[in-house]
């Protein structure tokens, strides 16, 4: 039933996209199947596989989200089987057309499309014998900076002894965690700053009183003093502050020369963010809750932030994120992509980062997952705080499916 509905929508509403291009151009491969595999990482990493009749398999990754498997198997698979996997741009629009009114612009539908789009680029690169960055126009950097998401408090609270949980949220614990990351070679480290202080009053109001603000300032002070000029420091506020509290907090931490303050306000109101940016003297970053280029349009056009954090397995994929970067470049905004994924999502993001000038660094959120690197055959991808952009065709990595199966979510 779903198959008929999806195909009919694509065929009737967007007939232009249903015209298959000439198959005599030397790229006759056809898509034969789409499937998903969920790895039980620190998030459910959803690997998307696109099979072709040439024996080439493309891999992608969709943002962790319930329902992605169903969208891919019930809606996107019937639309894509039989299509040429190297027609990535056309198939992206075909997928969006097939989900029109049901997630083509935001949400699970766009997440599913993102995972498939990345897998299509991987398959296309393998079929055309080119790395993805080359298909995007070539790389302008050999390696990309990777920053460490440290999560000192939360990660340590789980392992803390009874009665010691409060200590893990003290400034000294953050300073120690920062030093460990810097000693591992990271040049940019990030911490959550919306963490418990022990005197939570009414957090739902998003108003924090002066002692709470002081607790956050002391964390920033301890971390930046420990790190010195060895690395930059960013902080994440996870949308938990109202404008007056965000302004007081930003003013309190202005002296510490942070790389950026991430998500100080709830994500829906771009004008509020722009006003905050006007009133405080810290760089602002947002974007992990946004989907395609249209979602980013106001953030860019209104110059509401300094840094944008698109998430490639969520925005619509590799090409959509490059388009967001290109729009942002016209306003001198810089990309620091969000990434909580497996090596597949991370390398996909690196290919975008390699090909646009306004890319600074991408997030690495899996330092506590000891087998993250084992998912890929060969040397470690991340060396210190950088990652080489793979030169092999497609994404340029090969998953070790034995390790994937070992950690597959049942
Ligand atoms: Mg964040």
GROMACS .gro file of C-alpha atoms and ligand atoms in nm:
model
  411
    1UNK     CA    1   0.000   0.000   0.000
    2UNK     CA    2   0.278   0.240   0.099
    3UNK     CA    3   0.474   0.144  -0.213
    4UNK     CA    4   0.186   0.235  -0.441
    5UNK     CA    5   0.121   0.560  -0.257
    6UNK     CA    6   0.484   0.675  -0.259
    7UNK     CA    7   0.539   0.586  -0.624
    8UNK     CA    8   0.213   0.747  -0.729
    9UNK     CA    9   0.296   1.068  -0.545
   10UNK     CA   10   0.638   1.090  -0.704
   11UNK     CA   11   0.496   1.010  -1.046
   12UNK     CA   12   0.197   1.241  -1.044
   13UNK     CA   13   0.308   1.543  -0.841
   14UNK     CA   14   0.664   1.561  -0.968
   15UNK     CA   15   0.652   1.395  -1.308
   16UNK     CA   16   0.976   1.561  -1.420
   17UNK     CA   17   1.177   1.367  -1.168
   18UNK     CA   18   1.039   1.040  -1.296
   19UNK     CA   19   1.202   1.076  -1.636
   20UNK     CA   20   1.501   0.846  -1.626
   21UNK     CA   21   1.804   0.989  -1.803
   22UNK     CA   22   1.963   0.822  -2.102
   23UNK     CA   23   2.110   0.489  -1.993
   24UNK     CA   24   2.361   0.475  -2.277
   25UNK     CA   25   2.603   0.716  -2.109
   26UNK     CA   26   2.828   0.450  -1.962
   27UNK     CA   27   2.678   0.441  -1.614
   28UNK     CA   28   2.417   0.170  -1.640
   29UNK     CA   29   2.420   0.056  -1.277
   30UNK     CA   30   2.084   0.013  -1.110
   31UNK     CA   31   1.986   0.017  -0.747
   32UNK     CA   32   1.864  -0.327  -0.640
   33UNK     CA   33   1.798  -0.285  -0.268
   34UNK     CA   34   1.807  -0.054   0.035
   35UNK     CA   35   1.844  -0.170   0.394
   36UNK     CA   36   1.936  -0.045   0.742
   37UNK     CA   37   2.148  -0.180   1.026
   38UNK     CA   38   2.148  -0.019   1.371
   39UNK     CA   39   2.473  -0.025   1.569
   40UNK     CA   40   2.439  -0.002   1.947
   41UNK     CA   41   2.690   0.281   2.003
   42UNK     CA   42   2.653   0.569   2.248
   43UNK     CA   43   2.364   0.651   2.015
   44UNK     CA   44   2.179   0.407   1.786
   45UNK     CA   45   2.395   0.460   1.476
   46UNK     CA   46   2.171   0.382   1.180
   47UNK     CA   47   2.373   0.255   0.885
   48UNK     CA   48   2.199   0.268   0.546
   49UNK     CA   49   2.306   0.033   0.268
   50UNK     CA   50   2.231   0.080  -0.104
   51UNK     CA   51   2.295  -0.229  -0.320
   52UNK     CA   52   2.351  -0.213  -0.695
   53UNK     CA   53   2.353  -0.466  -0.978
   54UNK     CA   54   2.721  -0.383  -1.040
   55UNK     CA   55   2.816  -0.545  -0.710
   56UNK     CA   56   2.896  -0.205  -0.562
   57UNK     CA   57   2.743  -0.126  -0.222
   58UNK     CA   58   2.705   0.228  -0.092
   59UNK     CA   59   2.692   0.299   0.281
   60UNK     CA   60   2.540   0.597   0.456
   61UNK     CA   61   2.416   0.691   0.800
   62UNK     CA   62   2.088   0.842   0.916
   63UNK     CA   63   2.057   1.046   1.236
   64UNK     CA   64   1.945   0.831   1.532
   65UNK     CA   65   1.568   0.838   1.516
   66UNK     CA   66   1.282   0.591   1.554
   67UNK     CA   67   1.099   0.503   1.233
   68UNK     CA   68   1.387   0.558   0.993
   69UNK     CA   69   1.398   0.191   0.896
   70UNK     CA   70   1.028   0.195   0.806
   71UNK     CA   71   1.055   0.513   0.598
   72UNK     CA   72   1.344   0.366   0.402
   73UNK     CA   73   1.197   0.020   0.352
   74UNK     CA   74   0.834   0.121   0.290
   75UNK     CA   75   0.869   0.456   0.110
   76UNK     CA   76   1.217   0.514  -0.032
   77UNK     CA   77   1.313   0.160  -0.135
   78UNK     CA   78   1.027   0.118  -0.386
   79UNK     CA   79   1.100   0.462  -0.532
   80UNK     CA   80   1.473   0.401  -0.580
   81UNK     CA   81   1.500   0.038  -0.690
   82UNK     CA   82   1.581   0.037  -1.062
   83UNK     CA   83   1.726   0.389  -1.057
   84UNK     CA   84   2.083   0.489  -1.146
   85UNK     CA   85   2.272   0.546  -0.818
   86UNK     CA   86   2.504   0.804  -0.975
   87UNK     CA   87   2.208   1.040  -1.031
   88UNK     CA   88   2.239   1.159  -0.672
   89UNK     CA   89   2.091   1.506  -0.715
   90UNK     CA   90   1.793   1.382  -0.918
   91UNK     CA   91   1.728   1.097  -0.676
   92UNK     CA   92   1.747   1.337  -0.381
   93UNK     CA   93   1.467   1.539  -0.534
   94UNK     CA   94   1.277   1.222  -0.624
   95UNK     CA   95   1.296   1.106  -0.261
   96UNK     CA   96   1.175   1.444  -0.139
   97UNK     CA   97   0.887   1.429  -0.388
   98UNK     CA   98   0.788   1.082  -0.272
   99UNK     CA   99   0.768   1.204   0.089
  100UNK     CA  100   0.588   1.527   0.008
  101UNK     CA  101   0.361   1.615   0.299
  102UNK     CA  102   0.513   1.338   0.509
  103UNK     CA  103   0.853   1.457   0.621
  104UNK     CA  104   1.021   1.571   0.301
  105UNK     CA  105   1.120   1.902   0.461
  106UNK     CA  106   1.188   1.809   0.825
  107UNK     CA  107   1.180   1.521   1.070
  108UNK     CA  108   1.214   1.148   1.015
  109UNK     CA  109   1.155   1.170   0.640
  110UNK     CA  110   1.444   1.410   0.592
  111UNK     CA  111   1.662   1.200   0.823
  112UNK     CA  112   1.590   0.888   0.616
  113UNK     CA  113   1.663   1.078   0.295
  114UNK     CA  114   1.993   1.197   0.446
  115UNK     CA  115   2.108   0.844   0.520
  116UNK     CA  116   2.021   0.725   0.170
  117UNK     CA  117   2.180   1.031   0.007
  118UNK     CA  118   2.513   0.961   0.177
  119UNK     CA  119   2.495   0.597   0.064
  120UNK     CA  120   2.420   0.713  -0.293
  121UNK     CA  121   2.729   0.935  -0.292
  122UNK     CA  122   2.936   0.641  -0.166
  123UNK     CA  123   2.798   0.413  -0.439
  124UNK     CA  124   2.840   0.683  -0.705
  125UNK     CA  125   3.200   0.744  -0.602
  126UNK     CA  126   3.280   0.374  -0.615
  127UNK     CA  127   3.112   0.335  -0.955
  128UNK     CA  128   3.290   0.643  -1.095
  129UNK     CA  129   3.620   0.557  -0.920
  130UNK     CA  130   3.638   0.894  -0.744
  131UNK     CA  131   3.631   1.003  -0.381
  132UNK     CA  132   3.322   1.204  -0.289
  133UNK     CA  133   3.521   1.524  -0.234
  134UNK     CA  134   3.634   1.506  -0.597
  135UNK     CA  135   3.274   1.474  -0.718
  136UNK     CA  136   3.190   1.783  -0.509
  137UNK     CA  137   3.459   1.990  -0.678
  138UNK     CA  138   3.781   1.876  -0.514
  139UNK     CA  139   3.932   1.926  -0.173
  140UNK     CA  140   4.095   2.239  -0.040
  141UNK     CA  141   4.238   2.073   0.272
  142UNK     CA  142   4.405   1.734   0.315
  143UNK     CA  143   4.273   1.681   0.666
  144UNK     CA  144   3.993   1.820   0.877
  145UNK     CA  145   4.005   1.935   1.237
  146UNK     CA  146   3.805   1.719   1.477
  147UNK     CA  147   3.700   1.859   1.812
  148UNK     CA  148   3.631   1.662   2.128
  149UNK     CA  149   3.293   1.668   2.293
  150UNK     CA  150   3.397   1.609   2.654
  151UNK     CA  151   3.074   1.574   2.854
  152UNK     CA  152   3.276   1.566   3.176
  153UNK     CA  153   2.984   1.568   3.412
  154UNK     CA  154   2.737   1.323   3.261
  155UNK     CA  155   2.994   1.063   3.160
  156UNK     CA  156   3.158   1.070   3.499
  157UNK     CA  157   2.837   1.072   3.701
  158UNK     CA  158   2.747   0.724   3.580
  159UNK     CA  159   3.070   0.579   3.714
  160UNK     CA  160   3.088   0.794   4.029
  161UNK     CA  161   3.066   0.631   4.371
  162UNK     CA  162   2.752   0.677   4.578
  163UNK     CA  163   2.744   1.030   4.719
  164UNK     CA  164   3.014   1.162   4.488
  165UNK     CA  165   2.790   1.258   4.199
  166UNK     CA  166   2.784   1.627   4.292
  167UNK     CA  167   3.162   1.643   4.273
  168UNK     CA  168   3.160   1.543   3.909
  169UNK     CA  169   2.988   1.870   3.821
  170UNK     CA  170   3.244   2.082   4.000
  171UNK     CA  171   3.486   2.301   3.802
  172UNK     CA  172   3.788   2.089   3.897
  173UNK     CA  173   3.635   1.780   3.731
  174UNK     CA  174   3.585   1.977   3.410
  175UNK     CA  175   3.942   2.103   3.418
  176UNK     CA  176   4.072   1.746   3.452
  177UNK     CA  177   3.856   1.624   3.164
  178UNK     CA  178   3.973   1.915   2.947
  179UNK     CA  179   4.337   1.837   3.019
  180UNK     CA  180   4.285   1.472   2.920
  181UNK     CA  181   4.132   1.571   2.586
  182UNK     CA  182   4.403   1.827   2.514
  183UNK     CA  183   4.672   1.573   2.600
  184UNK     CA  184   4.506   1.340   2.346
  185UNK     CA  185   4.580   1.604   2.082
  186UNK     CA  186   4.251   1.791   2.045
  187UNK     CA  187   4.281   2.162   1.962
  188UNK     CA  188   3.918   2.241   2.045
  189UNK     CA  189   3.725   2.091   2.335
  190UNK     CA  190   3.358   2.139   2.421
  191UNK     CA  191   3.166   2.105   2.747
  192UNK     CA  192   2.803   2.112   2.843
  193UNK     CA  193   2.733   2.412   3.063
  194UNK     CA  194   2.366   2.346   3.136
  195UNK     CA  195   2.473   2.103   3.407
  196UNK     CA  196   2.345   2.064   3.765
  197UNK     CA  197   2.489   2.296   4.027
  198UNK     CA  198   2.316   2.147   4.328
  199UNK     CA  199   2.078   2.442   4.376
  200UNK     CA  200   1.836   2.403   4.091
  201UNK     CA  201   1.533   2.623   4.160
  202UNK     CA  202   1.294   2.618   3.866
  203UNK     CA  203   1.482   2.516   3.556
  204UNK     CA  204   1.166   2.480   3.352
  205UNK     CA  205   1.138   2.859   3.360
  206UNK     CA  206   1.481   2.883   3.192
  207UNK     CA  207   1.566   3.157   3.447
  208UNK     CA  208   1.883   3.084   3.646
  209UNK     CA  209   1.967   3.280   3.961
  210UNK     CA  210   2.309   3.444   4.026
  211UNK     CA  211   2.464   3.150   4.219
  212UNK     CA  212   2.381   2.919   3.927
  213UNK     CA  213   2.536   3.164   3.682
  214UNK     CA  214   2.842   3.180   3.907
  215UNK     CA  215   2.869   2.798   3.902
  216UNK     CA  216   2.883   2.806   3.521
  217UNK     CA  217   3.136   3.091   3.522
  218UNK     CA  218   3.361   2.894   3.757
  219UNK     CA  219   3.351   2.590   3.525
  220UNK     CA  220   3.454   2.808   3.230
  221UNK     CA  221   3.724   2.974   3.441
  222UNK     CA  222   3.867   2.639   3.559
  223UNK     CA  223   3.869   2.485   3.211
  224UNK     CA  224   4.022   2.785   3.031
  225UNK     CA  225   4.287   2.828   3.302
  226UNK     CA  226   4.379   2.460   3.274
  227UNK     CA  227   4.387   2.462   2.894
  228UNK     CA  228   4.553   2.800   2.850
  229UNK     CA  229   4.663   2.847   2.491
  230UNK     CA  230   4.690   2.470   2.430
  231UNK     CA  231   4.336   2.452   2.289
  232UNK     CA  232   4.017   2.646   2.230
  233UNK     CA  233   3.710   2.587   2.444
  234UNK     CA  234   3.345   2.585   2.342
  235UNK     CA  235   3.039   2.539   2.566
  236UNK     CA  236   2.696   2.395   2.489
  237UNK     CA  237   2.383   2.529   2.662
  238UNK     CA  238   2.131   2.294   2.492
  239UNK     CA  239   1.854   2.554   2.451
  240UNK     CA  240   1.799   2.569   2.830
  241UNK     CA  241   1.816   2.944   2.898
  242UNK     CA  242   1.577   3.231   2.841
  243UNK     CA  243   1.709   3.551   2.681
  244UNK     CA  244   1.780   3.743   3.004
  245UNK     CA  245   1.959   3.447   3.166
  246UNK     CA  246   2.150   3.370   2.848
  247UNK     CA  247   2.261   3.732   2.831
  248UNK     CA  248   2.376   3.736   3.197
  249UNK     CA  249   2.559   3.405   3.150
  250UNK     CA  250   2.727   3.516   2.827
  251UNK     CA  251   2.839   3.843   2.991
  252UNK     CA  252   2.980   3.647   3.287
  253UNK     CA  253   3.192   3.428   3.059
  254UNK     CA  254   3.292   3.698   2.809
  255UNK     CA  255   3.640   3.743   2.965
  256UNK     CA  256   3.742   3.383   2.890
  257UNK     CA  257   3.764   3.418   2.513
  258UNK     CA  258   3.563   3.106   2.428
  259UNK     CA  259   3.553   2.969   2.075
  260UNK     CA  260   3.173   2.977   2.090
  261UNK     CA  261   2.862   2.942   2.301
  262UNK     CA  262   2.631   2.679   2.151
  263UNK     CA  263   2.250   2.686   2.161
  264UNK     CA  264   2.197   2.948   2.434
  265UNK     CA  265   1.824   2.987   2.351
  266UNK     CA  266   1.542   2.754   2.246
  267UNK     CA  267   1.582   2.684   1.873
  268UNK     CA  268   1.262   2.819   1.723
  269UNK     CA  269   1.313   3.195   1.738
  270UNK     CA  270   1.588   3.324   1.511
  271UNK     CA  271   1.512   3.688   1.597
  272UNK     CA  272   1.575   3.623   1.967
  273UNK     CA  273   1.908   3.466   1.880
  274UNK     CA  274   2.002   3.757   1.660
  275UNK     CA  275   1.914   4.000   1.940
  276UNK     CA  276   2.129   3.804   2.187
  277UNK     CA  277   2.418   3.810   1.943
  278UNK     CA  278   2.385   4.188   1.922
  279UNK     CA  279   2.390   4.225   2.302
  280UNK     CA  280   2.679   3.999   2.404
  281UNK     CA  281   3.044   3.970   2.317
  282UNK     CA  282   3.080   3.594   2.265
  283UNK     CA  283   3.059   3.403   1.935
  284UNK     CA  284   2.734   3.207   1.904
  285UNK     CA  285   2.673   2.869   1.737
  286UNK     CA  286   2.355   2.680   1.652
  287UNK     CA  287   2.206   2.449   1.387
  288UNK     CA  288   2.191   2.087   1.502
  289UNK     CA  289   1.810   2.106   1.522
  290UNK     CA  290   1.775   2.237   1.168
  291UNK     CA  291   1.716   2.031   0.855
  292UNK     CA  292   1.768   2.151   0.497
  293UNK     CA  293   1.888   2.479   0.350
  294UNK     CA  294   1.545   2.636   0.398
  295UNK     CA  295   1.568   2.573   0.773
  296UNK     CA  296   1.904   2.750   0.777
  297UNK     CA  297   1.796   3.040   0.559
  298UNK     CA  298   1.698   3.281   0.839
  299UNK     CA  299   1.993   3.188   1.059
  300UNK     CA  300   2.217   3.277   0.767
  301UNK     CA  301   2.032   3.568   0.611
  302UNK     CA  302   1.966   3.739   0.945
  303UNK     CA  303   2.325   3.670   1.055
  304UNK     CA  304   2.188   3.544   1.385
  305UNK     CA  305   2.499   3.344   1.477
  306UNK     CA  306   2.869   3.322   1.394
  307UNK     CA  307   2.893   2.944   1.354
  308UNK     CA  308   2.650   2.690   1.205
  309UNK     CA  309   2.633   2.325   1.312
  310UNK     CA  310   2.446   2.129   1.044
  311UNK     CA  311   2.435   1.753   1.100
  312UNK     CA  312   2.496   1.575   0.769
  313UNK     CA  313   2.284   1.263   0.850
  314UNK     CA  314   1.994   1.501   0.926
  315UNK     CA  315   2.010   1.799   0.687
  316UNK     CA  316   1.941   1.600   0.374
  317UNK     CA  317   2.294   1.470   0.339
  318UNK     CA  318   2.626   1.564   0.185
  319UNK     CA  319   2.518   1.790  -0.102
  320UNK     CA  320   2.252   1.966   0.108
  321UNK     CA  321   2.513   2.045   0.375
  322UNK     CA  322   2.749   2.181   0.110
  323UNK     CA  323   2.470   2.405  -0.013
  324UNK     CA  324   2.414   2.529   0.344
  325UNK     CA  325   2.788   2.599   0.366
  326UNK     CA  326   2.780   2.789   0.039
  327UNK     CA  327   2.485   3.001   0.155
  328UNK     CA  328   2.663   3.068   0.485
  329UNK     CA  329   2.984   3.160   0.307
  330UNK     CA  330   2.809   3.456   0.148
  331UNK     CA  331   2.751   3.590   0.501
  332UNK     CA  332   3.097   3.497   0.633
  333UNK     CA  333   2.958   3.233   0.867
  334UNK     CA  334   3.165   2.926   0.947
  335UNK     CA  335   3.062   2.561   0.976
  336UNK     CA  336   3.138   2.354   1.285
  337UNK     CA  337   2.919   2.051   1.203
  338UNK     CA  338   2.736   1.859   1.472
  339UNK     CA  339   2.820   1.488   1.471
  340UNK     CA  340   2.720   1.212   1.712
  341UNK     CA  341   2.759   0.934   1.460
  342UNK     CA  342   2.968   0.635   1.365
  343UNK     CA  343   3.273   0.663   1.137
  344UNK     CA  344   3.031   0.667   0.839
  345UNK     CA  345   2.867   0.995   0.943
  346UNK     CA  346   3.201   1.136   1.051
  347UNK     CA  347   3.373   1.067   0.720
  348UNK     CA  348   3.070   1.192   0.524
  349UNK     CA  349   3.098   1.519   0.717
  350UNK     CA  350   3.472   1.532   0.650
  351UNK     CA  351   3.409   1.517   0.273
  352UNK     CA  352   3.191   1.829   0.301
  353UNK     CA  353   3.447   1.994   0.528
  354UNK     CA  354   3.723   1.921   0.279
  355UNK     CA  355   3.546   2.097  -0.006
  356UNK     CA  356   3.421   2.426   0.139
  357UNK     CA  357   3.636   2.717   0.259
  358UNK     CA  358   3.419   2.809   0.558
  359UNK     CA  359   3.466   2.488   0.755
  360UNK     CA  360   3.648   2.497   1.089
  361UNK     CA  361   3.610   2.157   1.256
  362UNK     CA  362   3.364   1.874   1.313
  363UNK     CA  363   3.243   1.714   1.632
  364UNK     CA  364   3.367   1.380   1.765
  365UNK     CA  365   3.125   1.254   2.026
  366UNK     CA  366   3.239   0.894   2.083
  367UNK     CA  367   3.562   0.915   2.281
  368UNK     CA  368   3.413   0.680   2.539
  369UNK     CA  369   3.329   0.415   2.276
  370UNK     CA  370   3.650   0.210   2.266
  371UNK     CA  371   3.557   0.020   1.947
  372UNK     CA  372   3.453   0.322   1.735
  373UNK     CA  373   3.768   0.300   1.521
  374UNK     CA  374   3.733  -0.082   1.494
  375UNK     CA  375   3.418  -0.033   1.284
  376UNK     CA  376   3.642   0.064   0.991
  377UNK     CA  377   3.908  -0.154   0.828
  378UNK     CA  378   4.261  -0.010   0.845
  379UNK     CA  379   4.436   0.260   1.047
  380UNK     CA  380   4.257   0.483   1.295
  381UNK     CA  381   4.070   0.764   1.121
  382UNK     CA  382   4.121   1.021   1.396
  383UNK     CA  383   4.483   1.097   1.480
  384UNK     CA  384   4.508   1.349   1.762
  385UNK     CA  385   4.267   1.627   1.676
  386UNK     CA  386   4.261   1.574   1.301
  387UNK     CA  387   4.127   1.328   1.047
  388UNK     CA  388   4.274   1.273   0.701
  389UNK     CA  389   4.013   1.291   0.424
  390UNK     CA  390   4.013   0.942   0.266
  391UNK     CA  391   4.130   0.927  -0.097
  392UNK     CA  392   3.970   0.596  -0.195
  393UNK     CA  393   3.652   0.605  -0.409
  394UNK     CA  394   3.326   0.707  -0.244
  395UNK     CA  395   3.350   0.776   0.126
  396UNK     CA  396   3.684   0.598   0.109
  397UNK     CA  397   3.627   0.367   0.404
  398UNK     CA  398   3.530   0.005   0.438
  399UNK     CA  399   3.318  -0.107   0.732
  400UNK     CA  400   3.433  -0.417   0.921
  401UNK     CA  401   3.099  -0.597   0.914
  402UNK     CA  402   3.215  -0.848   1.177
  403UNK     CA  403   3.253  -0.560   1.423
  404UNK     CA  404   2.926  -0.408   1.303
  405UNK     CA  405   2.743  -0.739   1.362
  406UNK     CA  406   2.909  -0.774   1.703
  407UNK     CA  407   2.751  -0.445   1.812
  408UNK     CA  408   2.431  -0.465   1.611
  409UNK     CA  409   2.121  -0.363   1.803
  410UNK     CA  410   1.880  -0.654   1.819
  411LIG    MG1  411   2.491   2.060   2.090
   0.00000   0.00000   0.00000
